CSV table of C-alpha atoms and ligand atoms in Angstrom, one decimal:
chain,number,residue,atom,x,y,z
A,248,MET,CA,-17.0,-6.4,24.9
A,249,GLN,CA,-20.2,-7.0,23.0
A,250,PHE,CA,-20.5,-9.5,20.2
A,251,GLN,CA,-22.8,-9.7,17.2
A,252,SER,CA,-22.6,-13.0,15.4
A,253,ASN,CA,-19.1,-13.7,17.1
A,254,ILE,CA,-17.8,-10.4,15.8
A,255,PRO,CA,-16.9,-7.8,18.6
A,256,SER,CA,-18.9,-4.7,18.0
A,257,GLN,CA,-15.8,-2.5,17.6
A,258,PHE,CA,-15.1,-4.2,14.3
A,259,ILE,CA,-18.6,-3.9,12.9
A,260,TRP,CA,-19.0,-1.0,10.5
A,261,PRO,CA,-22.2,1.2,10.2
A,262,GLU,CA,-24.8,0.1,7.6
A,263,ASN,CA,-23.8,2.8,5.1
A,264,GLU,CA,-20.1,1.8,5.2
A,265,LYS,CA,-20.4,-2.0,5.4
A,266,PRO,CA,-19.1,-3.9,2.4
A,267,CYS,CA,-21.8,-5.0,-0.1
A,268,LEU,CA,-22.8,-8.7,0.2
A,269,THR,CA,-22.4,-9.1,-3.6
A,270,LYS,CA,-19.0,-8.5,-5.1
A,271,PRO,CA,-18.8,-5.1,-6.8
A,272,PRO,CA,-17.9,-5.0,-10.5
A,273,GLU,CA,-14.3,-5.1,-11.5
A,274,PHE,CA,-12.7,-1.7,-12.2
A,275,GLN,CA,-10.9,-1.4,-15.5
A,276,VAL,CA,-7.6,0.2,-14.3
A,277,PRO,CA,-5.1,1.0,-17.2
A,278,THR,CA,-1.9,-1.1,-17.2
A,279,ILE,CA,1.2,0.8,-18.1
A,280,ASP,CA,4.1,-1.1,-19.6
A,281,LEU,CA,6.9,0.7,-17.8
A,282,LYS,CA,9.7,-0.9,-19.9
A,283,THR,CA,8.3,0.4,-23.2
A,284,PHE,CA,7.7,3.8,-21.6
A,285,LEU,CA,11.3,4.0,-20.4
A,286,SER,CA,12.5,2.7,-23.8
A,287,GLY,CA,11.9,6.2,-25.1
A,288,ASP,CA,9.8,5.0,-28.1
A,289,ALA,CA,7.8,8.1,-29.0
A,290,GLU,CA,4.6,6.3,-29.6
A,291,ALA,CA,4.8,4.2,-26.4
A,292,VAL,CA,5.7,7.3,-24.4
A,293,SER,CA,2.7,9.2,-25.7
A,294,GLU,CA,0.3,6.3,-25.2
A,295,ALA,CA,1.5,5.8,-21.6
A,296,CYS,CA,1.2,9.5,-20.9
A,297,LEU,CA,-2.3,9.6,-22.3
A,298,GLN,CA,-3.4,6.6,-20.2
A,299,VAL,CA,-1.9,7.9,-17.0
A,300,ASN,CA,-3.2,11.4,-17.5
A,301,GLU,CA,-6.7,10.1,-18.1
A,302,ALA,CA,-6.7,7.7,-15.1
A,303,CYS,CA,-5.1,10.2,-12.7
A,304,LYS,CA,-7.5,13.0,-13.6
A,305,LYS,CA,-10.4,10.7,-12.8
A,306,HIS,CA,-9.3,8.4,-9.9
A,307,GLY,CA,-5.5,8.3,-9.6
A,308,PHE,CA,-5.2,4.5,-10.0
A,309,PHE,CA,-3.2,2.6,-12.6
A,310,LEU,CA,-1.2,-0.7,-12.8
A,311,VAL,CA,2.4,-1.0,-13.8
A,312,ALA,CA,3.7,-4.1,-15.7
A,313,ASN,CA,7.2,-4.9,-16.9
A,314,HIS,CA,8.4,-2.9,-13.8
A,315,GLY,CA,11.7,-4.6,-13.5
A,316,VAL,CA,11.4,-5.6,-9.8
A,317,ASN,CA,12.9,-9.0,-9.1
A,318,ALA,CA,10.1,-11.6,-8.9
A,319,LYS,CA,12.1,-13.6,-6.3
A,320,LEU,CA,12.4,-10.5,-4.1
A,321,ILE,CA,8.6,-10.0,-4.2
A,322,ALA,CA,8.0,-13.7,-3.4
A,323,GLN,CA,10.5,-13.4,-0.4
A,324,ALA,CA,8.7,-10.3,0.9
A,325,HIS,CA,5.4,-12.2,0.8
A,326,GLU,CA,6.9,-15.3,2.4
A,327,LEU,CA,8.4,-13.3,5.3
A,328,MET,CA,5.1,-11.6,5.9
A,329,ASN,CA,3.6,-15.1,6.5
A,330,ASP,CA,6.4,-15.9,8.9
A,331,PHE,CA,6.1,-12.6,10.8
A,332,PHE,CA,2.3,-12.6,11.2
A,333,SER,CA,2.3,-16.3,12.2
A,334,LEU,CA,4.4,-15.5,15.2
A,335,LYS,CA,2.8,-15.6,18.6
A,336,LEU,CA,1.3,-12.2,19.7
A,337,PRO,CA,4.0,-11.5,22.4
A,338,GLN,CA,6.7,-11.8,19.8
A,339,LYS,CA,5.0,-9.5,17.4
A,340,GLN,CA,4.3,-7.0,20.2
A,341,ARG,CA,8.1,-6.6,20.7
A,342,ALA,CA,7.6,-4.3,17.7
A,343,GLN,CA,4.4,-2.7,19.1
A,344,ARG,CA,3.6,0.6,17.5
A,345,LYS,CA,3.8,3.4,20.0
A,346,PHE,CA,1.0,5.9,20.3
A,347,GLY,CA,1.6,8.8,17.8
A,348,ASP,CA,4.2,6.8,15.8
A,349,CYS,CA,3.4,5.4,12.4
A,350,CYS,CA,5.9,2.6,12.7
A,351,GLY,CA,5.7,-0.8,14.4
A,352,TYR,CA,3.3,-3.6,14.8
A,353,ALA,CA,-0.4,-2.9,15.2
A,354,SER,CA,-3.3,-5.3,15.7
A,355,SER,CA,-6.4,-3.6,14.4
A,356,PHE,CA,-5.2,-0.3,15.9
A,357,ILE,CA,-6.6,-1.4,19.2
A,358,GLY,CA,-5.9,1.4,21.7
A,359,ARG,CA,-5.7,3.9,18.8
A,360,PHE,CA,-9.3,3.9,17.6
A,361,SER,CA,-12.4,2.7,19.6
A,362,SER,CA,-14.8,1.8,16.8
A,363,LYS,CA,-14.8,0.8,13.1
A,364,LEU,CA,-11.5,-1.1,13.8
A,365,PRO,CA,-9.8,-2.5,10.7
A,366,TRP,CA,-9.8,-6.3,10.5
A,367,LYS,CA,-6.0,-6.5,10.0
A,368,GLU,CA,-2.6,-6.6,11.5
A,369,THR,CA,0.1,-4.4,10.2
A,370,LEU,CA,3.9,-3.9,10.5
A,371,SER,CA,5.1,-0.5,9.3
A,372,PHE,CA,8.6,0.9,9.1
A,373,ARG,CA,10.4,3.9,7.6
A,374,TYR,CA,12.6,3.8,4.6
A,375,SER,CA,15.1,6.7,4.1
A,376,ALA,CA,16.7,7.2,0.7
A,377,SER,CA,18.6,10.3,1.8
A,378,ASP,CA,21.7,8.4,2.6
A,379,PRO,CA,22.1,5.2,0.6
A,380,SER,CA,24.9,3.9,2.9
A,381,LYS,CA,22.4,3.9,5.8
A,382,LYS,CA,20.4,0.7,5.8
A,383,THR,CA,17.5,2.1,7.8
A,384,VAL,CA,15.3,-1.0,7.3
A,385,GLU,CA,17.9,-3.5,8.2
A,386,GLU,CA,18.7,-1.4,11.3
A,387,TYR,CA,15.0,-1.3,12.3
A,388,PHE,CA,14.6,-5.1,12.3
A,389,LEU,CA,17.8,-5.7,14.1
A,390,SER,CA,17.3,-3.0,16.8
A,391,VAL,CA,13.5,-3.7,17.3
A,392,LEU,CA,13.3,-7.5,16.8
A,393,GLY,CA,16.8,-8.7,17.2
A,394,GLU,CA,19.4,-10.9,15.4
A,395,ASP,CA,16.9,-13.6,14.5
A,396,PHE,CA,15.2,-11.0,12.2
A,397,ARG,CA,18.4,-10.0,10.3
A,398,GLN,CA,17.1,-11.8,7.1
A,399,PHE,CA,13.8,-9.9,7.4
A,400,GLY,CA,15.8,-6.6,7.4
A,401,VAL,CA,17.9,-7.6,4.4
A,402,VAL,CA,14.9,-8.6,2.3
A,403,TYR,CA,12.7,-5.6,3.2
A,404,GLN,CA,15.7,-3.3,2.8
A,405,ASP,CA,16.1,-4.6,-0.7
A,406,TYR,CA,12.4,-4.5,-1.3
A,407,CYS,CA,12.2,-0.8,-0.2
A,408,GLU,CA,15.2,0.1,-2.4
A,409,ALA,CA,13.4,-1.5,-5.4
A,410,MET,CA,10.2,0.3,-4.5
A,411,ASN,CA,12.1,3.6,-4.2
A,412,ASP,CA,13.7,3.1,-7.6
A,413,LEU,CA,10.3,2.1,-9.1
A,414,SER,CA,8.6,5.2,-7.6
A,415,LEU,CA,11.2,7.5,-9.1
A,416,ARG,CA,10.6,6.0,-12.5
A,417,ILE,CA,6.9,6.4,-12.0
A,418,MET,CA,7.5,10.0,-11.1
A,419,GLU,CA,9.2,10.4,-14.5
A,420,LEU,CA,6.0,9.1,-16.1
A,421,LEU,CA,3.8,11.4,-14.0
A,422,GLY,CA,5.9,14.4,-14.9
A,423,MET,CA,5.8,13.6,-18.6
A,424,SER,CA,2.0,13.0,-18.4
A,425,LEU,CA,1.5,16.4,-16.9
A,426,GLY,CA,3.8,18.1,-19.5
A,427,VAL,CA,6.4,19.2,-17.0
A,428,GLY,CA,9.1,16.8,-18.1
A,429,SER,CA,10.5,13.6,-16.7
A,430,LYS,CA,12.9,15.3,-14.2
A,431,TYR,CA,10.4,17.7,-12.5
A,432,PHE,CA,8.9,15.3,-9.9
A,433,ARG,CA,11.8,12.8,-10.0
A,434,ASP,CA,14.2,15.5,-8.7
A,435,PHE,CA,11.7,16.6,-6.1
A,436,PHE,CA,11.4,13.1,-4.7
A,437,GLU,CA,15.0,12.0,-5.0
A,438,GLY,CA,16.4,11.1,-1.6
A,439,ASN,CA,12.9,11.0,-0.1
A,440,ASN,CA,11.6,9.3,3.1
A,441,SER,CA,8.9,6.7,2.8
A,442,VAL,CA,6.8,4.3,4.9
A,443,MET,CA,6.6,0.6,4.1
A,444,ARG,CA,3.6,-1.2,5.5
A,445,LEU,CA,2.9,-4.9,5.6
A,446,ASN,CA,-0.9,-5.6,5.7
A,447,TYR,CA,-2.2,-9.0,6.9
A,448,TYR,CA,-5.9,-9.6,6.8
A,449,PRO,CA,-7.1,-12.8,8.7
A,450,PRO,CA,-10.1,-14.6,7.4
A,451,CYS,CA,-13.4,-13.4,9.0
A,452,GLN,CA,-16.6,-15.4,9.6
A,453,ARG,CA,-18.7,-12.4,8.7
A,454,PRO,CA,-16.9,-10.5,5.9
A,455,ASP,CA,-20.1,-8.6,5.3
A,456,LEU,CA,-19.8,-6.8,8.7
A,457,VAL,CA,-16.1,-5.8,8.8
A,458,LEU,CA,-13.5,-4.0,6.7
A,459,GLY,CA,-9.8,-4.9,6.4
A,460,THR,CA,-8.9,-1.3,5.9
A,461,GLY,CA,-11.6,1.4,6.1
A,462,PRO,CA,-12.4,3.9,3.3
A,463,HIS,CA,-9.5,6.3,3.1
A,464,CYS,CA,-7.3,8.4,0.8
A,465,ASP,CA,-3.6,7.9,1.3
A,466,PRO,CA,-2.2,11.2,2.8
A,467,THR,CA,1.2,10.6,1.2
A,468,SER,CA,2.3,11.2,-2.4
A,469,LEU,CA,2.3,7.9,-4.2
A,470,THR,CA,1.5,4.3,-3.1
A,471,ILE,CA,2.9,1.3,-4.7
A,472,LEU,CA,0.9,-1.8,-3.7
A,473,HIS,CA,1.6,-5.4,-4.2
A,474,GLN,CA,-1.4,-7.6,-3.3
A,475,ASP,CA,-1.3,-11.4,-3.2
A,476,GLN,CA,-3.8,-13.3,-5.3
A,477,VAL,CA,-6.7,-12.9,-2.9
A,478,GLU,CA,-9.2,-10.2,-4.0
A,479,GLY,CA,-10.0,-7.4,-1.6
A,480,LEU,CA,-8.9,-3.9,-2.8
A,481,GLN,CA,-11.8,-1.7,-3.8
A,482,VAL,CA,-11.9,1.9,-5.1
A,483,PHE,CA,-14.7,4.4,-4.9
A,484,VAL,CA,-15.3,6.1,-8.3
A,485,ASP,CA,-18.5,7.9,-9.5
A,486,GLU,CA,-20.2,7.2,-6.2
A,487,LYS,CA,-19.7,3.4,-6.5
A,488,TRP,CA,-17.3,0.8,-5.1
A,489,TYR,CA,-15.4,-1.3,-7.7
A,490,SER,CA,-12.9,-4.1,-7.1
A,491,VAL,CA,-9.4,-3.8,-8.3
A,492,ASN,CA,-8.5,-7.5,-8.7
A,493,PRO,CA,-5.0,-8.8,-8.4
A,494,LYS,CA,-3.2,-9.0,-11.7
A,495,GLN,CA,-0.1,-11.3,-11.8
A,496,ASP,CA,3.2,-9.4,-12.2
A,497,THR,CA,1.8,-5.9,-11.7
A,498,PHE,CA,1.8,-3.3,-9.0
A,499,VAL,CA,-1.2,-1.1,-8.2
A,500,VAL,CA,-0.1,2.5,-8.1
A,501,ASN,CA,-2.3,5.3,-6.7
A,502,ILE,CA,-1.9,9.1,-6.2
A,503,GLY,CA,-2.0,10.3,-2.6
A,504,ASP,CA,-3.3,13.6,-1.2
A,505,THR,CA,0.1,15.2,-1.2
A,506,PHE,CA,0.6,14.6,-4.9
A,507,MET,CA,-2.9,15.7,-5.6
A,508,ALA,CA,-1.9,19.0,-3.9
A,509,LEU,CA,1.3,19.2,-5.9
A,510,THR,CA,-0.7,19.0,-9.1
A,511,ASN,CA,-3.1,21.7,-7.9
A,512,GLY,CA,-5.9,19.1,-7.8
A,513,ILE,CA,-5.5,18.1,-11.5
A,514,TYR,CA,-4.7,14.6,-10.4
A,515,LYS,CA,-7.0,12.9,-7.9
A,516,SER,CA,-6.4,11.0,-4.8
A,517,CYS,CA,-9.4,8.7,-4.3
A,518,LEU,CA,-11.1,6.7,-1.6
A,519,HIS,CA,-10.2,3.1,-1.4
A,520,ARG,CA,-10.6,0.3,1.1
A,521,ALA,CA,-9.9,-3.4,1.6
A,522,VAL,CA,-12.5,-6.1,2.2
A,523,VAL,CA,-11.9,-9.5,3.7
A,524,ASN,CA,-13.3,-13.0,3.1
A,525,SER,CA,-14.3,-16.0,5.2
A,526,LYS,CA,-11.9,-18.5,3.7
A,527,HIS,CA,-8.5,-17.1,3.0
A,528,ALA,CA,-6.1,-14.7,4.7
A,529,ARG,CA,-5.0,-11.8,2.4
A,530,LYS,CA,-1.7,-9.9,2.4
A,531,SER,CA,-0.5,-6.7,0.7
A,532,LEU,CA,2.8,-4.8,0.7
A,533,ALA,CA,2.2,-1.0,0.6
A,534,PHE,CA,5.0,1.4,-0.1
A,535,PHE,CA,4.1,5.0,0.7
A,536,LEU,CA,6.3,7.6,-1.0
A,537,SER,CA,6.7,11.0,0.8
A,538,PRO,CA,8.7,14.0,-0.4
A,539,ARG,CA,11.9,15.1,1.4
A,540,MET,CA,10.6,17.6,3.9
A,541,ASP,CA,13.7,19.8,3.3
A,542,LYS,CA,12.5,20.3,-0.3
A,543,VAL,CA,9.0,21.3,0.7
A,544,GLY,CA,9.3,25.1,0.6
B,696,LIG,C1,1.7,7.3,6.7
B,696,LIG,C2,0.7,6.4,6.8
B,696,LIG,C3,-0.4,6.5,7.8
B,696,LIG,C4,-1.4,5.4,7.2
B,696,LIG,C5,-0.4,4.4,6.6
B,696,LIG,C6,0.5,5.3,5.8
B,696,LIG,C7,-0.3,5.9,4.6
B,696,LIG,C8,-1.8,5.7,4.7
B,696,LIG,C9,-2.3,5.9,6.1
B,696,LIG,C10,-3.7,5.3,6.4
B,696,LIG,C11,-3.7,3.9,5.7
B,696,LIG,C12,-4.8,6.2,5.9
B,696,LIG,C13,-6.2,5.6,6.5
B,696,LIG,C14,-6.2,5.4,8.0
B,696,LIG,C15,-5.0,4.7,8.5
B,696,LIG,C16,-5.0,4.8,10.0
B,696,LIG,C17,-5.1,3.2,8.3
B,696,LIG,O1,-6.3,2.8,8.0
B,696,LIG,O2,-4.2,2.4,8.3
B,696,LIG,C18,-3.7,5.3,7.9
B,696,LIG,C19,-2.3,4.7,8.3
B,696,LIG,C20,-1.9,5.0,9.7
B,696,LIG,O3,-2.1,6.1,10.2
B,696,LIG,O4,-1.5,4.0,10.3
B,697,AKG,O1,-4.4,-4.0,1.2
B,697,AKG,C1,-4.9,-3.3,0.3
B,697,AKG,O2,-5.4,-3.8,-0.7
B,697,AKG,C2,-5.1,-1.8,0.5
B,697,AKG,C3,-4.2,-1.3,1.7
B,697,AKG,C4,-4.3,0.2,1.8
B,697,AKG,O3,-5.1,0.9,1.3
B,697,AKG,C5,-3.4,0.9,2.8
B,697,AKG,O4,-2.6,0.1,3.5
B,697,AKG,O5,-3.4,2.1,2.9
């Protein structure tokens, strides 16, 4: 393995994809107050629809505030991420992601990609809303990691259920913003399957050479991201990178490729990435909503 300034070459990105040394400008992403939108107040609804329509036609990113997700649950989800990623490697590898599967533990996708490796560890698992009595996330942690991880399963099951509920309320907003009504997309995604991903970005001595997550569009329908208070998320708009800085008590929401297709390209799924820094680890919780495949005609 070759090294350049202590960084293995597989983690070093090409010149044209490296993060800029200077922090890019902050991107002004609209913040939607979900509570006022759902209150049915005509003016609030029309304002929220206008903001979402404008944002999604351009870049597909917006923030949601007053989302109703329990703050303690969010804090627990972050705390347990620290606990999991602090485990010794052999313990984490008990959940090792298998080739071809999108679930499990991955450390920089070693073995999956050979260059431009992301500077991150991830733990991904499925959430199925099709049968509310089946606690798929609890079962995952118990079956893959064992009895000691029961509490992880309970917390992330609750977190995924909260994300699923939030995603359906956001689908109401997206339907209204496109003029097809609040039930159109909500009904389509009811009982869906999703992927929950825990992202852990260790500090890096050379944050100018690596990327936590490379430039990508999410292939799924909708992503609900909760980032900790360490900056790192960047979106690519009008041929430039901008940072989407953490905003207390909000989730970052973005359209994925599948939802872009569902809107015949009217709403955009845009490139984004995550940069790292030399001092602090960074964490994010990403919930990727997908449609029920039996509803995709
Ligand atoms: C279903 C998924 C695959 C990825 C995680 C979720 C939704 C986004 C996908 C991903 C982030 C898109 C960019 C490349 C990728 C490999 C990554 O950087 O993590 C993708 C995820 C994956 O395939 O693991
Ligand atoms: O961690 C972030 O800020 C972005 C993560 C992301 O884009 C992803 O997991 O697909």
